Each structure stands twice: as C-alpha cells, then as structure tokens.
Amino acid sequence: KKKTVSFSTMPNDRKINSTAACISFMLEGCELKKVRSNSRMYSRFFVLDADMRSVRWEPSKKDSEKAKIEIKSVKEVRVGKKTPVLRSNGLSDQFPDECAFSIIYGDNYESLDLVANSADVVSAWVMGLRYLVSYGKHTPEAPGTGHPSLRTSWISSVFDLADLEKSGRIPVSRAVQLIKALNPGMKTSTIELKFKELQKASERSGAEVACDLFVEAYCELCTRPEIFFLLVQFSSNKEYLGLKDLLMFLEVEQGMEGVTEEKCLEIVGKYEPSKEGREKGYLAIDGFTRYLLSADCSIFDPQHRKVCQDMAQPLSHYYISSAHSACLLEDNFWGRSDISGYISALGLGCRSIELVLWDGPEGEPVVYTSPSAASCVPFRAVVGLIDQHAFTASAYPLILCLVVRCSAPQQRLAAQCLRKTLGEKLYLEPPNPTASYLPSPEQLKGRILIKGKKLPPSCEDSEGEVSDEEEGWELARRLGQEEREAPEGGGPRRVRLSRELSELVSLCQAVPFQDFESSRRGQRYWEMCSFSEVEAGRFANECPAELVSYNKRFLSRVYPSPMRIDASNMNPQDFWKCGCQMVAMNYQTPGLMMDLNVGWFRQNGACGYVLRPAIMREEVSYFSANAKDSLPGVPAQLLHLKVISGQNLPKPKGSGAKGEVVEPYVCAEIHGIPADCAEHRTKTALQSGDNPIFDESLEFQINLPELAVLRFVVLDDDYIGDEFIAQYTIPFECLQPGYRHVPLQSLAGEPLPHATLFVHVAITDRRGGGGKGHRRGLAGRRGRRVREYTSTKATGIKAIDEVFRTATQPLREATDLRENVQNALVSFKELCGLTPAANMKQCILTVATWLLHSDSAPSVTLNLAEQYPPMEAQGPIPDLLRKVLTAYETMIQTSRTLIESADAVYGKLTQAQQAGMDLHKELHRIEAKEGLRGRKLQKALESFAWNITVLK
C-alpha cells in the first residue's frame, strides 16, 4: 500500500504545478476514503489506469471490472461537500470541506463521494480528472510531450536574452537575479537552494546553468498550485485562459458586470508576459498570477478609493476622523513634542485636531504635551504648519479643538495668529438661527472651524469667565501648573476667556453636558459637548438609544481617559455604534484600535468623513446599539471567507533567537455592533516556508453591514517574544467578491512589500438570495423550517395601533414572497452541486457542462426570449436532471409570483408607513392626551420607531 503525504512534504518537495504532475500522481495512486449512502466510510486504494481511460479502486467485493469508473462517463468533478451524501448530518463534522470531493458519472448521474487526508490530494485528483474529462475522447499523449507550451517558450526566451555570450549557459548568480526580478518577493536563498537541488539531481554541478534547468527551476519556484488549480477550472484547454474563459472567470467568480472581450484583451495585454500570448489573446499561468496580484484585482473596491458617499448631509450625520494630541510621537508623559506628528495625522485624512494652549516663556502661547519645558512648540509654528497641510489629503472641513490654558493677553496673540495665518480659510459666519441642523461637509469645503468656549451674550467686556473644559488637566497636574483649585461647593472650574478668541468660535461652540432631556429641550444645533471615554462608555451601556438619538442633531466628541498615560487607544467602535462622530485617537500609537480607525476611514476616499448608517440618521428609526441579533429593517448578511494561502510572509519583527521558519496562522476578526463581533482562526501551517497553504473556510453573520470592519491578522504559532507578522483592516462595505489578494501591513500600518494573503470572498443574504444589489449577486442559507415573521409592536395608543395593524397582513405576504424565492434559489443551487454562495451563471454553466460531457445526453432548451424563461428537456431524462429542472421551474414560478404581486404589497406597506409618519407630527399631542409619561412614554416611542423601521 502506498502512503499519501501532503505535497508540500512529498519526496524532493514535489509540488503539483502542472496537469502532468497531477496525472502522474494519479497513475501512482493513493488511499482515499469512500463514503457510502449510509454514511459509512471505507479506505480504498484509488489509481488511474495506465491507458488513462478509467479510475479503479481495490480491495472491492465487486469484480475488478465493476470497481472502476470510465473517464468518458464522468459528468462533473465537485470539490467540497456538494452532494446529499456528503451533506448528511452524520458526516459533516468528521472532516473539513476542502478534504472532500465527488465524481458525478453515468447516465443516471450517480456520485462517488471521496475524502482525502489533505486538500493537496483533492486538488491533484480534481485537476487531473477535469483535464482528462475535457480531453476525454482524444487521450493526451504521455503528459508533457509534444510542442513546448506557451510558458516554456517564454521562459526560454527570457533565458536567451540573459545568455549574453550565446553559449547556452548562464552563471548561477545571473539565473538567481533573473528569477528574483520575475518574482520580486522571493528570497535569494530559496532560489539558490533550488538550483543546487536540481543540479545535484541531474548530476550537473558547476557555476553555470543550461536553459532546460533554468526552465525547470522557474516552473517549480514560480507556480502557485492554488492559482494553477483555478486556471484549470476555467480554461477550455487546461493550459491557458482564452478571452472567453477569462470573461467567464471575471463574470462568474469575480462578480464583475458588463465585461467585454475588449476588456479581457486589455487585461491580457497588460499582464501576459509572453509575446505570443499577447498576440493571440491567451493568459497563461504567469500572466494570470500577475493579474490576480495586481491592483486591478484588489480586495478593496476601487469605487471607495475616491469620495463616493453623499457629502450634502448635515455635519452631525458623519463620523469624523479625529486626533487627540496629534503632535505626540511617543507616549503622553514621556513623549517628545514634535511638529511632524501633525503632518502625518493630516496626511492620513484626520479632520479634527486638538491644541492645548499654554503660556509660553517668551510672552507668546505654546503647545506642549510633555512635562519637560524644553519640549514646547510655539503656537505660531503649529498654526503655520496646519495652514500648509490642512487640505492636502482632504478638501473637507478641518475642526481645530482649542483647549485654553493660557492667560488672556496670550489668548489675544493666539487669536491674531489664527486670523492672520489662516485668513479666508477660517469660518467665522454666525450660525443661522432658523436652521435645525449644521451645514454639510460639501458647503464647508476648504474651511477651518474652531471648536471652543464662547463668552455669554450678556458679557460686554474684553474678557469674561466661562466654565472650564475637563480635558488637558491631567497634564497640568503633572506639570505642577495646577494653581486653579476646584471652587467651593464642587461646581465646575472657571477660566478667563478673551473676546478675540471667543469671536473665532461659530459652529462648534463647546458647552457642558447636563443630561439628554435638557439637551433635547434647550441645546442648539451649533453647540457641542465633549465626553470623557468613561462617561461616554457609561451612556453607551446604560442608555444607548438616547445617545444615538442625541447624535442625530448634535456633534459629540469622545476623548481618551486621563488614566491612559501610555497614550493607548480606546476602541472607537464602542462609540461609533452609538453615533458619536468624533472619537479622538492617539495617532502615534499603533495597534488594533488604530488599525480599526485608519481602516474605517478608508471607505470614502480617505477624506476623513464617513456617512453614518441611515438607521442612525433618520428622524424616526429604531436602532439598538447593543442588539444581540439582526436589526429590524436591516437585512443581515453572511460573509463566506476562504483563506487559501499566504505569500512572502516576513518573520515577526521582535522575535528572538529563532530560525528563518515561521509557522503562521490567520485570524479573521469582525468588529462592529456587539452582535457582529466575532473571530475565527485557521489552523497553523507547519514548516511551510514563506508561502503557507491554509485552504480554510470561515463564515460570519453580519447584522449591521454598514458598521462592520474585517481585520486579517497573521500570527506566528512558534514564536519567541513576538508573534505578530502582519495585518490588514477593511470596512465590510469595501470588500470585493471573488478571488482576491490582501495587501498585508505592518503593526504601524506600513505596507509590507510583496506580503499578501490569497482569499475568496462571497457575501450573501442570511436566508439565501443575493446580498447587496447585483454586484453581490450571491445567495445565502436555506430558510428555517419555522418561518419567522417580523411584526409590528403595540404602542398602547389605540389610534396609532390601528394604523399599524393594517400592515400585519402585507408584512406576512412580503416575508412569504421573499423567503419562497430565496428557498427556491438555494434548492436549485444545491441540486446543481453548488453552495448557497453561488450565482445563477455558475448554476447554468454547471448544467451545461453535464450535458456536454455525455454521449446520450437529452437535449435541453432554455428559451431566453420569454419573460420567464422555461428550461425544458426532450425525451427521457435521468432522475437528477429531472429534479434540477423541477427546482428551476419552482425558482422561476416563485420569482414570477413575487414580481407580479410586489407592487400591491409594497403599496400597502408604504401606505401604512405614510399614515404612521403623519401621526408622528401629532405624537406629542396624542401622548399628552393619553397621559403617557416616564417608562410608558419611553416604551410607546420605542415601539413607534420600531414599527416605522420595520415597514421601511
């Protein structure tokens, strides 16, 4: 019996990097587990016959002629648990998805279900079988003979160019440089080792290599099996992708729309290295790999690289990228004050900067945030710098948060400096008393707003007293400058404020926060409050709904607790989920929290403003920040993430006396509302060098996609001192579906050259059916056995409840219409042997492939001229195909019912919603009339908002 080992540990590190290698592996045979319909598993030895016409297995009770499958009878080869037998409950947990595959064969579409002990073995069998099936009738000669492939000719031509002496040999050092130039991330030592190995094997040592050896070394080093496997899946001839193959790949797998053959030719022209390939419109493995690694194929949706959100909403409807003491480069109390911190924060798109003004030794104000008097920076210098860099990364308004700790005369100098340096950029127009909301970022483009205290209208002197800000005192205590003791009776501290500085404050007037009720009654839209992290955290836990509601009209700023003397960061998500716009971060401190902040603000052209979810902006909407499940009015989505492999992973930076080998694993984390926070990890890739294969599927449910962030972290399992290898953080809304490379970054957020993760992304609705619009045209999981209906809630006010009661029936109808279509979609996909994450194109392609690979195939027509295209078969058809056609018919019929009934149901729902909104204007009068107050009133308002949100 031959023993199977994973390819990475095969004798002389044999990588499966060509169809020929797969077939020779199958000719040797290996042990696989055969799964019976009663869920029992039996180990058998499977081998490809020498004539390559059938696969047989032993031992078997059947005679040897029956224990085999002819290649020409194979309809399809499926990877994963894609048949009823492999999906059955008894088995599902016993082995991972990537270790299973099925061969569908014969006129009755029977399935031979197999389990291997590694994903590599599955890849070899599947790739080899698919190749043989597509060449079925013209059995290929022994693999690897015949004319040189597109790839071999190209590599030989590269060798010829380097062979300056035209001797047919080049120095090993030049060969190494050549491969390194073609594959920039690869280590020199890896390439040198490969040449030594091949020279030893062919008994040709020396300082030079010939062309054949160079070609062999290149193919072994630079073929990524997982990409080769993908190419074979889509290629009609198994060597390269033609324009039609590439078009199919882009539409079906990458979810791209409107792809033309011209576009494909453009891709081939840009990425295919061989001249012949470019001329004929072929993309071979090297070009395909280059394309998948390129920016054109990035995981980050290019639409989000520029400003893509509506920028005409009030300022309070956006999250605003905010810095706390941005000038610090190290920690709070031992750090150096260095001006370059401002430049880097503004360069990252930061739109709110905090400046604490102190009395300077030379009679003019200074900014300093460390206890040594030597480390202060003149206020003038900082303002000059801000003037220069304010709008380099973003044209949208910049908010300067002034915390005044200097005397009135120095405040006057500060005000003069701001006016003189910033000139026209300074926004000084008084707020419009008739408006209810702040102006929009669009209206305030190119302007700088000052946030600070303002003298009361009753004060007519050149200076007056105002209540002090809580911020900035921690430093004063350490500087020994805290002369102002808290007043008797424990009221707020008072400070002197000069009129000149007061007059610079317009739209961001700092006021102390009393409570939510007082704010609802008396706060004006241009007044804003700052909360310490502790206070904001208490509100977020105890009364999240009130905080969300408060943030619909007013700006709020959250600053780190003074206890964070190491300048660590709070988790911004804790406050974003309650709608807090400005969460002040210590930009100088790298780590998870800063990754979340930087990743989050990438999604709108990195302009420093991100529009908050609609559910947090609409005047009447129900949103519970601490919800444990899906939210009304927001369809939950499933993220199906397959982590396939890693490329050129560096060693952890701080790891001690460790060899060159890393043993990496990947953690995928979702950060968002509490119901969404989750983390899954892959297994560790042992002894895998710099290019580990993980091949693992992870799944997350996302209840509020607009607030979710996905973070990849690569860690070393075998570490000394430091385990962190790399990370990448991306907002959920920016993910592109399909096969993508993740550009990894260091802890400080700098790109790591050539270090990537190769992943597959699919996003679906929780109940099946496509996710966001057509671009995410995928489907999710089967509806539950017991259907859940979202219903309206009673407010306890008769007139209002009667209006919402009219919506009960249309809500049920809407749920039924949608769920029936989604369930029919999932059933059709599963019968086609695909996952719920597949799309329609993949289903139709699969059925077409079955029919093409069959001599006695019934003819099936799909009439696309009709509005509801029927799929019909002529003559007798096997059972599985009949089931597929029936499922297709059900899917078309349920869709038809939905399309034809939708308008009427939609009409009833909008009518109820409109009637509800009309009552909203009367709400306060009705409450008073019904005598509702306290908890009952709160409950009635919540139910009302819930009902409107559900109907929406």
XYZ file of N, CA and C in Angstrom, residues 136 147 176 181 265 366 376 393 410 412 449 452 457 512 537-538 570 639 659 711 726 749 754 808 816 858 876 933:
84
model
N -11.212 13.901 -22.797
C -11.762 12.549 -22.868
C -11.495 11.779 -24.138
N 4.707 19.694 -28.424
C 5.339 21.011 -28.634
C 5.482 21.748 -27.309
N 19.797 33.418 -10.727
C 19.091 33.741 -9.476
C 18.499 35.147 -9.567
N 13.957 38.881 -10.267
C 13.343 40.022 -10.956
C 11.932 39.677 -11.440
N -9.031 41.471 -23.505
C -7.826 41.630 -24.321
C -6.881 42.642 -23.675
N 2.255 78.683 23.697
C 2.924 77.493 23.156
C 1.990 76.293 23.292
N 8.361 72.371 24.315
C 7.180 73.079 23.829
C 7.431 73.621 22.419
N -4.695 66.173 2.069
C -5.285 64.834 1.905
C -6.800 64.894 1.708
N -2.149 86.327 26.235
C -1.611 85.373 25.254
C -2.717 84.785 24.372
N -5.124 86.588 23.226
C -5.288 87.593 22.155
C -4.275 87.363 21.049
N -12.833 75.184 11.021
C -13.751 75.602 12.087
C -13.006 75.550 13.418
N -14.513 75.670 20.543
C -14.029 76.194 21.817
C -15.152 76.863 22.589
N -23.645 86.120 25.674
C -24.051 87.380 25.023
C -24.117 88.542 26.025
N -21.033 72.523 28.362
C -21.014 71.336 29.231
C -22.300 70.533 29.046
N -18.740 55.866 27.755
C -18.906 54.413 27.886
C -20.099 54.068 28.754
N -20.306 54.877 29.820
C -21.446 54.627 30.704
C -22.761 54.832 29.936
N -8.608 53.928 22.937
C -9.879 53.262 23.241
C -10.381 52.613 21.940
N -20.959 36.484 5.491
C -19.675 36.608 4.808
C -19.043 35.219 4.777
N 14.884 30.557 14.197
C 15.347 30.288 12.832
C 14.560 31.119 11.831
N -10.881 42.460 9.897
C -9.434 42.621 10.092
C -8.779 41.247 9.976
N 1.640 40.275 10.518
C 1.075 41.306 9.636
C -0.417 41.444 9.882
N 1.039 50.043 10.278
C 0.195 50.369 9.124
C 0.969 50.624 7.844
N 5.285 42.908 -1.121
C 5.033 41.563 -1.660
C 4.395 40.578 -0.675
N -50.121 44.310 9.226
C -49.776 42.940 9.638
C -49.801 41.966 8.457
N -43.296 36.092 2.977
C -43.504 34.848 2.223
C -42.955 34.958 0.805
N -29.783 13.979 -23.153
C -31.052 14.517 -23.667
C -30.796 15.962 -24.084
N -36.608 11.087 -22.637
C -36.460 10.615 -21.251
C -35.224 11.242 -20.598
N -46.417 59.020 30.442
C -45.146 59.626 30.870
C -44.206 58.536 31.387
